[in-house]
Amino acid sequence: GIGSVMNAMLENEMSVPEVDAVFGPALGRPKTAIFKTTDLVGLDIMMHVCKNSYDLCPDDEQRDKHLIPEFVEKMVENNMLGNKTQGGFYKTDLTPEWKKIRKVLNPVTMEYEDLVRPTFPCIDEAKKKATLTEKVQCVLKGDDKGAKFAWKVSADSFLYAANRIPEIADTIVEIDNSMKWGYNFEMGPFEMWDAYGVKEAADRIEADGLEIPANVK
């Protein structure tokens, strides 16, 4: 979920554009990635969804990850809601010469900074690959900062999806389809897990100290 990604971003000292660079086309996601998509939807709506999930899922094993970081609450209070208020995580400024300058929020300082598009070795390698499976493996199995972040967030999503069967869906197909149709992902979480390698990912998750669901075992 978006709350989980935002909290992980702060914990791992990632920037907004760094997170979007990782969770974009290299992982079969739209170019709007995570934060541009949130700007499109609206931070107020996103916050309501996260709060609803937290309030209505008291027994959820990842419940605390639905909690929104304090800086996002400040953004909503300051009406920095995304595209509909001309500024959220990103905004576009105009110079006196009518030149567009893209800005991005620094969540630590709460100030907008000039957008510098980042990249990571895993993303550069993924761009050279022909298939999405190869791209996913480049990103999730890389050893740079972006790759390690992508793995951490993806492993959480693998576990969360597996734990939702049969709670919210009878099979993996419904979950993968809902993520692909709802978010325009090319792969759902189980398809991405397959792309990594089911046992290989499960072994790595256990080595990270996390518990593999019985249905996966």
Rosetta silent file (secondary structure, phi, psi, omega in degrees, C-alpha in Angstrom):
SEQUENCE: GIGSVMNAMLENEMSVPEVDAVFGPALGRPKTAIFKTTDLVGLDIMMHVCKNSYDLCPDDEQRDKHLIPEFVEKMVENNMLGNKTQGGFYKTDLTPEWKKIRKVLNPVTMEYEDLVRPTFPCIDEAKKKATLTEKVQCVLKGDDKGAKFAWKVSADSFLYAANRIPEIADTIVEIDNSMKWGYNFEMGPFEMWDAYGVKEAADRIEADGLEIPANVK
SCORE:     score description
SCORE:     0.000 S_00000001
   1 L     0.000  163.602 -176.755    0.000    0.000    0.000 S_00000001
   2 H   -62.923  -37.451  178.199    0.958    3.639   -0.442 S_00000001
   3 H   -61.479  -41.635  178.623    1.347    4.165    3.312 S_00000001
   4 H   -61.428  -43.029 -179.170    3.812    1.283    3.470 S_00000001
   5 H   -65.607  -42.811 -179.028    5.858    2.730    0.611 S_00000001
   6 H   -63.759  -42.496  178.835    5.952    6.206    2.148 S_00000001
   7 H   -66.701  -40.573  177.878    7.095    4.891    5.518 S_00000001
   8 H   -64.836  -35.385  177.930    9.712    2.673    3.867 S_00000001
   9 H   -59.392  -45.720 -179.496   10.921    5.685    1.866 S_00000001
  10 H   -67.807  -42.774 -178.599   11.625    7.615    5.062 S_00000001
  11 H   -63.022  -35.092 -175.596   13.212    4.634    6.815 S_00000001
  12 L  -100.110    9.731  177.222   15.538    3.959    3.875 S_00000001
  13 L    52.550   45.583  174.030   16.326    7.627    3.191 S_00000001
  14 L   -95.534  153.175  175.219   14.976    7.489   -0.353 S_00000001
  15 L   -95.290  165.735  177.648   13.697   10.579   -2.139 S_00000001
  16 H   -56.795  -51.707 -179.621   10.345   10.910   -3.905 S_00000001
  17 H   -67.104  -27.169  176.422   11.875   10.790   -7.422 S_00000001
  18 H   -66.705  -42.116  177.972   14.130    7.863   -6.444 S_00000001
  19 H   -63.073  -43.202  179.782   11.093    5.818   -5.391 S_00000001
  20 H   -66.797  -32.210  178.077    9.303    6.696   -8.638 S_00000001
  21 H   -64.820  -37.960 -178.870   12.394    5.756  -10.672 S_00000001
  22 H   -75.525  -46.718 -174.354   12.365    2.275   -9.137 S_00000001
  23 L   -95.730   48.884  175.799    8.613    1.642   -9.198 S_00000001
  24 L  -117.384 -143.541 -175.439    8.048    2.664  -12.798 S_00000001
  25 H   -57.291  -27.692 -179.767    8.322    0.825  -16.134 S_00000001
  26 H   -63.141  -23.465  176.119   11.301   -1.285  -14.997 S_00000001
  27 H  -111.287   20.533  177.464    8.884   -3.143  -12.710 S_00000001
  28 L    74.749   23.744  179.405    5.975   -3.091  -15.151 S_00000001
  29 L  -104.288  161.459  176.927    4.360   -0.022  -13.583 S_00000001
  30 L   -63.273  162.494  177.093    3.090    3.123  -15.355 S_00000001
  31 L   -62.572  -24.427  177.729    5.431    6.084  -15.829 S_00000001
  32 L   -72.381  -10.509  173.375    3.426    7.876  -13.151 S_00000001
  33 L    48.968 -126.458 -175.092    4.849    5.262  -10.737 S_00000001
  34 L  -103.010  -53.913 -171.884    3.755    5.896   -7.128 S_00000001
  35 H   -80.291  -33.091  174.468    3.878    9.574   -6.259 S_00000001
  36 H   -67.659  -34.810  176.433    2.782   10.985   -9.615 S_00000001
  37 H   -65.517  -41.042  178.556   -0.162    8.577   -9.454 S_00000001
  38 H   -64.236  -39.661  175.037   -1.001    9.804   -5.956 S_00000001
  39 H   -60.150  -37.410 -179.326   -0.911   13.407   -7.207 S_00000001
  40 H   -67.383  -43.891 -179.122   -3.318   12.360   -9.949 S_00000001
  41 H   -72.702  -41.777 -176.036   -5.754   10.692   -7.532 S_00000001
  42 L   112.834  126.312 -177.429   -5.415   13.332   -4.813 S_00000001
  43 H   -65.108  -29.826  179.066   -3.680   13.098   -1.455 S_00000001
  44 H   -64.882  -42.077  178.957   -6.939   13.715    0.399 S_00000001
  45 H   -66.818  -44.840  179.653   -8.529   10.649   -1.201 S_00000001
  46 H   -58.094  -41.284 -178.183   -5.404    8.560   -0.634 S_00000001
  47 H   -67.410  -38.524  177.040   -5.374    9.522    3.036 S_00000001
  48 H   -62.078  -42.149 -179.391   -9.048    8.573    3.459 S_00000001
  49 H   -62.988  -46.015 -179.586   -8.375    5.150    1.893 S_00000001
  50 H   -64.382  -42.862  179.965   -5.399    4.495    4.188 S_00000001
  51 H   -65.350  -40.543  177.558   -7.278    5.648    7.298 S_00000001
  52 H   -59.689  -46.104 -179.628  -10.281    3.520    6.332 S_00000001
  53 H   -61.919  -42.350 -179.850   -8.055    0.469    5.896 S_00000001
  54 H   -64.367  -45.628 -176.373   -6.407    1.069    9.264 S_00000001
  55 H   -68.539  -36.066 -171.779   -9.709    1.576   11.093 S_00000001
  56 H   -96.169   -2.525 -178.743  -11.539   -1.359    9.499 S_00000001
  57 L  -123.687   65.594 -174.270   -8.755   -3.967    9.562 S_00000001
  58 L   -64.714  -23.939 -177.251   -7.869   -4.325   13.276 S_00000001
  59 L  -102.306    8.907 -178.845   -6.393   -7.816   12.829 S_00000001
  60 L   -66.486  130.309 -176.882   -4.342   -7.063    9.704 S_00000001
  61 L   -68.762  -19.233  176.444   -0.752   -8.275   10.157 S_00000001
  62 L  -113.967   29.681 -173.322    0.548   -5.190    8.332 S_00000001
  63 H   -55.176  -45.125 -175.406   -1.973   -2.792    9.854 S_00000001
  64 H   -62.961  -20.187 -179.818    0.562   -0.218   11.050 S_00000001
  65 H   -76.182   -8.680  174.138    1.851    0.178    7.512 S_00000001
  66 H   -80.818  -13.314 -179.786   -1.449    1.826    6.591 S_00000001
  67 L   -68.847  132.065 -176.938   -0.544    4.732    8.862 S_00000001
  68 L   -85.656  135.672  177.875    0.349    7.832    6.875 S_00000001
  69 L   -60.153  155.645 -176.090    3.592    9.649    7.751 S_00000001
  70 H   -59.828  -35.495 -176.969    3.267   13.013    9.472 S_00000001
  71 H   -64.594  -29.777  178.806    4.619   14.952    6.492 S_00000001
  72 H   -72.018  -38.357  176.170    1.696   13.763    4.340 S_00000001
  73 H   -61.399  -38.414  176.929   -0.798   14.953    6.942 S_00000001
  74 H   -65.013  -38.510  177.642    0.924   18.351    6.803 S_00000001
  75 H   -60.049  -44.513 -179.274    0.608   18.337    3.018 S_00000001
  76 H   -65.573  -42.562  177.913   -3.149   17.747    3.266 S_00000001
  77 H   -59.519  -35.265 -178.382   -3.499   20.458    5.935 S_00000001
  78 L   -90.903   11.054  177.309   -1.671   22.875    3.610 S_00000001
  79 L    62.025   31.786  174.819   -3.888   21.910    0.640 S_00000001
  80 L   -94.448   72.863 -167.022   -0.961   20.329   -1.238 S_00000001
  81 L   -96.785   -1.989 -178.368   -3.280   17.689   -2.666 S_00000001
  82 E   116.265 -147.822 -173.928   -1.725   17.031   -6.060 S_00000001
  83 H   -59.311  -35.092 -174.744   -2.798   18.013   -9.553 S_00000001
  84 H   -72.945  -14.921  175.557   -6.101   19.547   -8.467 S_00000001
  85 H  -117.712   18.763  177.614   -4.319   22.123   -6.298 S_00000001
  86 L    61.369   23.111  176.109   -1.373   22.601   -8.701 S_00000001
  87 E   176.984  125.660  174.568    1.028   20.959   -6.277 S_00000001
  88 L  -138.557 -114.966  172.622    1.445   17.734   -4.324 S_00000001
  89 L   -70.307  -32.219  176.617    4.577   15.618   -4.339 S_00000001
  90 E  -121.710  156.708  168.842    5.381   17.312   -7.638 S_00000001
  91 E  -154.393  162.675  178.525    4.504   20.692   -9.076 S_00000001
  92 E  -116.259  123.496  175.528    5.348   22.778  -12.131 S_00000001
  93 E  -100.810  152.862  175.678    6.551   26.368  -11.774 S_00000001
  94 E  -111.838  131.470  174.598    6.652   28.943  -14.560 S_00000001
  95 L   -78.263  167.777  175.846    9.561   31.346  -14.945 S_00000001
  96 L   -56.770  -23.230  178.042    8.910   34.967  -16.039 S_00000001
  97 L   -89.883   11.326  179.481    9.857   33.726  -19.545 S_00000001
  98 L    65.521   29.657  174.549    7.086   31.094  -19.344 S_00000001
  99 L   -91.746  134.531 -178.862    9.541   28.246  -19.091 S_00000001
 100 E   -82.673  132.881  175.907    8.260   25.253  -17.137 S_00000001
 101 E  -124.048  121.361 -179.975   10.376   24.020  -14.233 S_00000001
 102 E   -81.900  132.447  179.133    9.473   20.739  -12.570 S_00000001
 103 E  -120.294  155.869  177.882    9.754   20.705   -8.786 S_00000001
 104 E  -137.211  146.023 -177.307    9.549   17.869   -6.281 S_00000001
 105 E   -76.908  135.054  167.602    8.852   17.911   -2.566 S_00000001
 106 E   -94.753  109.589 -174.031   11.597   17.138   -0.080 S_00000001
 107 L   -67.768  -16.300  178.813    9.599   15.503    2.759 S_00000001
 108 L   -77.841  -45.609 -178.245   12.312   16.292    5.314 S_00000001
 109 L   -93.356  -15.591 -175.133   12.363   20.058    4.720 S_00000001
 110 L    62.364   25.575  177.148    8.801   20.308    3.299 S_00000001
 111 E  -112.590  150.968  173.931   10.250   22.522    0.561 S_00000001
 112 E   -84.050  139.052  178.432   10.049   22.052   -3.204 S_00000001
 113 E  -124.723  158.313  175.794   13.352   21.475   -5.001 S_00000001
 114 E   -58.791  136.047 -178.895   14.288   21.338   -8.680 S_00000001
 115 L   -77.984  119.823  171.658   13.550   17.881  -10.029 S_00000001
 116 L  -112.592  118.612 -174.905   16.664   15.922  -10.957 S_00000001
 117 L   -74.520  115.458 -176.836   15.684   12.597  -12.489 S_00000001
 118 L   -85.500  167.281  170.188   17.622    9.893  -10.653 S_00000001
 119 L  -149.131  169.232  178.216   18.638    6.449  -11.772 S_00000001
 120 L  -134.602  156.522  177.162   20.254    3.368  -10.287 S_00000001
 121 H   -53.550  -38.374 -179.495   22.494    0.664  -11.824 S_00000001
 122 H   -64.203  -34.811  179.169   19.620   -1.837  -11.577 S_00000001
 123 H   -72.543  -41.139  177.818   17.373    0.488  -13.614 S_00000001
 124 H   -60.444  -40.939  179.209   20.087    1.079  -16.226 S_00000001
 125 H   -69.045  -40.232 -179.139   20.516   -2.683  -16.593 S_00000001
 126 H   -60.932  -35.255 -179.312   16.763   -3.278  -16.761 S_00000001
 127 H   -62.929  -22.864 -178.299   16.472   -0.870  -19.687 S_00000001
 128 L   -84.973  -11.514 -175.134   18.733   -3.165  -21.714 S_00000001
 129 L   -88.517  149.638 -174.985   16.506   -6.215  -21.208 S_00000001
 130 L   -86.283  -34.341 -174.675   13.845   -7.297  -23.683 S_00000001
 131 L  -110.552  156.270  179.834   11.275   -8.908  -21.391 S_00000001
 132 H   -65.922  -36.530  177.848    9.565   -7.699  -18.243 S_00000001
 133 H   -58.102  -43.412  178.331   10.643  -10.854  -16.371 S_00000001
 134 H   -65.513  -39.767  178.779   14.274   -9.986  -17.078 S_00000001
 135 H   -62.742  -45.446  179.562   13.696   -6.373  -16.025 S_00000001
 136 H   -59.046  -43.197 -179.777   12.072   -7.471  -12.760 S_00000001
 137 H   -65.202  -38.870  176.874   15.001   -9.744  -11.996 S_00000001
 138 H   -58.274  -46.116 -174.560   17.474   -6.927  -12.695 S_00000001
 139 H   -74.298  -50.607 -172.835   15.718   -4.609  -10.270 S_00000001
 140 H   -76.207  -20.178 -179.748   14.764   -6.986   -7.459 S_00000001
 141 L  -104.325    5.421  179.051   18.043   -8.924   -7.489 S_00000001
 142 L   -73.144  170.785 -178.274   20.334   -5.899   -7.765 S_00000001
 143 L  -120.377   10.580  176.456   22.577   -4.761   -4.929 S_00000001
 144 L   -87.096  175.382 -175.486   22.363   -0.977   -5.183 S_00000001
 145 H   -58.099  -43.668 -179.101   20.247    1.244   -2.938 S_00000001
 146 H   -64.901  -41.195 -179.435   17.302    1.350   -5.352 S_00000001
 147 H   -65.750  -41.653 -179.958   17.272   -2.422   -5.834 S_00000001
 148 H   -65.066  -37.431  176.781   17.372   -3.099   -2.096 S_00000001
 149 H   -66.349  -44.947  179.992   14.464   -0.718   -1.575 S_00000001
 150 H   -59.531  -41.372  178.893   12.496   -2.337   -4.417 S_00000001
 151 H   -63.926  -46.027 -177.345   13.048   -5.779   -2.901 S_00000001
 152 H   -58.375  -47.474 -178.899   11.951   -4.693    0.575 S_00000001
 153 H   -68.293  -41.448 -178.502    8.701   -3.159   -0.667 S_00000001
 154 H   -67.228  -40.299  178.409    8.005   -6.006   -3.110 S_00000001
 155 H   -60.525  -41.349  176.488    8.632   -8.708   -0.493 S_00000001
 156 H   -60.375  -40.903 -178.403    6.059   -7.041    1.760 S_00000001
 157 H   -70.636  -35.334  176.547    3.554   -7.011   -1.105 S_00000001
 158 H   -59.750  -49.265 -177.865    4.242  -10.695   -1.909 S_00000001
 159 H   -65.192  -42.733 -177.975    3.521  -11.683    1.693 S_00000001
 160 H   -62.473  -44.202  179.848    0.500   -9.410    2.001 S_00000001
 161 H   -63.415  -43.181 -178.903   -1.082  -10.785   -1.175 S_00000001
 162 H   -64.471  -35.560 -179.757   -0.466  -14.399   -0.138 S_00000001
 163 H   -74.702  -10.875 -179.468   -2.025  -13.779    3.274 S_00000001
 164 L   -88.276   -0.716  176.461   -5.210  -12.418    1.677 S_00000001
 165 L  -105.070  125.086    4.584   -6.147  -15.852    0.296 S_00000001
 166 L   -96.584   23.764 -175.122   -8.817  -16.964    1.063 S_00000001
 167 L   -59.719  -48.390 -177.539   -9.668  -13.845    3.115 S_00000001
 168 L  -118.809   -8.954 -179.883  -10.584  -11.590    0.181 S_00000001
 169 L  -151.953  148.070 -178.658  -10.162  -13.859   -2.877 S_00000001
 170 L   -78.833  -30.588 -178.283  -10.446  -17.575   -3.586 S_00000001
 171 L  -136.672  171.532  179.545   -7.438  -17.731   -5.911 S_00000001
 172 H   -68.740  -22.625 -173.560   -4.376  -15.715   -6.844 S_00000001
 173 H   -62.116  -43.566 -178.093   -5.979  -14.716  -10.155 S_00000001
 174 H   -62.198  -39.226 -178.956   -8.446  -12.246   -8.635 S_00000001
 175 H   -68.847  -46.389  178.476   -5.705  -10.456   -6.721 S_00000001
 176 H   -61.163  -43.467 -179.598   -3.371  -10.205   -9.709 S_00000001
 177 H   -64.653  -41.330 -178.254   -6.188   -9.003  -11.959 S_00000001
 178 H   -63.602  -38.800  178.749   -7.411   -6.396   -9.485 S_00000001
 179 H   -69.507  -38.248 -179.867   -3.910   -4.913   -9.184 S_00000001
 180 H   -72.038  -44.273 -177.958   -3.394   -4.919  -12.959 S_00000001
 181 H   -74.282  -36.554 -176.324   -6.819   -3.526  -13.814 S_00000001
 182 H   -78.826  -34.217 -174.058   -6.956   -1.057  -10.934 S_00000001
 183 H  -116.580    1.281 -179.038   -3.425    0.312  -11.098 S_00000001
 184 L    62.722   36.640  172.490   -2.410   -0.444  -14.698 S_00000001
 185 L   -81.272  146.868  174.874    0.365   -2.813  -13.573 S_00000001
 186 L   -79.473  -27.700  177.920    1.681   -5.253  -16.164 S_00000001
 187 L  -129.367  140.671  170.345    2.161   -7.926  -13.489 S_00000001
 188 L   -81.906  175.610 -176.795    0.252   -8.661  -10.323 S_00000001
 189 H   -60.864  -35.301 -179.291    2.130   -9.591   -7.129 S_00000001
 190 H   -75.584  -35.338  175.234    2.013  -13.320   -7.793 S_00000001
 191 H   -65.470  -36.910  177.928    3.167  -12.921  -11.393 S_00000001
 192 H   -68.902  -37.691  176.906    6.038  -10.771  -10.131 S_00000001
 193 H   -62.266  -43.036  175.313    6.863  -13.402   -7.510 S_00000001
 194 H   -58.835  -42.593 -178.062    6.975  -15.990  -10.315 S_00000001
 195 H   -61.991  -35.751  177.860    9.276  -13.697  -12.316 S_00000001
 196 H   -72.090  -38.579 -171.347   11.688  -13.557   -9.389 S_00000001
 197 L   115.587  115.487 -170.840   11.456  -17.295   -8.715 S_00000001
 198 H   -60.389  -54.377 -176.974    9.031  -18.600   -6.096 S_00000001
 199 H   -67.883  -40.118 -178.850   11.434  -20.627   -3.949 S_00000001
 200 H   -60.722  -43.697  178.672   14.308  -18.198   -4.390 S_00000001
 201 H   -67.523  -41.778 -179.842   12.165  -15.287   -3.197 S_00000001
 202 H   -61.743  -42.591  178.457   10.699  -17.336   -0.330 S_00000001
 203 H   -61.998  -41.096 -179.527   14.196  -18.315    0.839 S_00000001
 204 H   -68.262  -38.995  178.576   15.309  -14.688    0.730 S_00000001
 205 H   -61.642  -43.794  178.569   12.214  -13.530    2.616 S_00000001
 206 H   -65.925  -37.304  177.898   12.902  -16.077    5.358 S_00000001
 207 H   -64.799  -26.962  176.596   16.556  -15.027    5.450 S_00000001
 208 L   -78.184   -4.016  178.171   15.272  -11.469    6.040 S_00000001
 209 L    90.198   14.327  179.987   13.512  -12.783    9.158 S_00000001
 210 L  -103.156  158.435 -174.213    9.975  -12.712    7.775 S_00000001
 211 L   -97.314  131.161  177.599    7.454  -15.564    7.880 S_00000001
 212 L   -84.319  130.348  179.129    6.317  -17.319    4.715 S_00000001
 213 L   -60.675  149.794 -177.339    2.547  -18.070    4.639 S_00000001
 214 L   -59.291  -37.154 -177.891    1.569  -21.735    4.849 S_00000001
 215 L   -65.181  -29.846  177.450   -0.131  -21.661    1.441 S_00000001
 216 L   -73.853  -41.737  177.741    3.146  -20.628   -0.206 S_00000001
 217 L   -61.454    0.000    0.000    5.082  -23.354    1.592 S_00000001
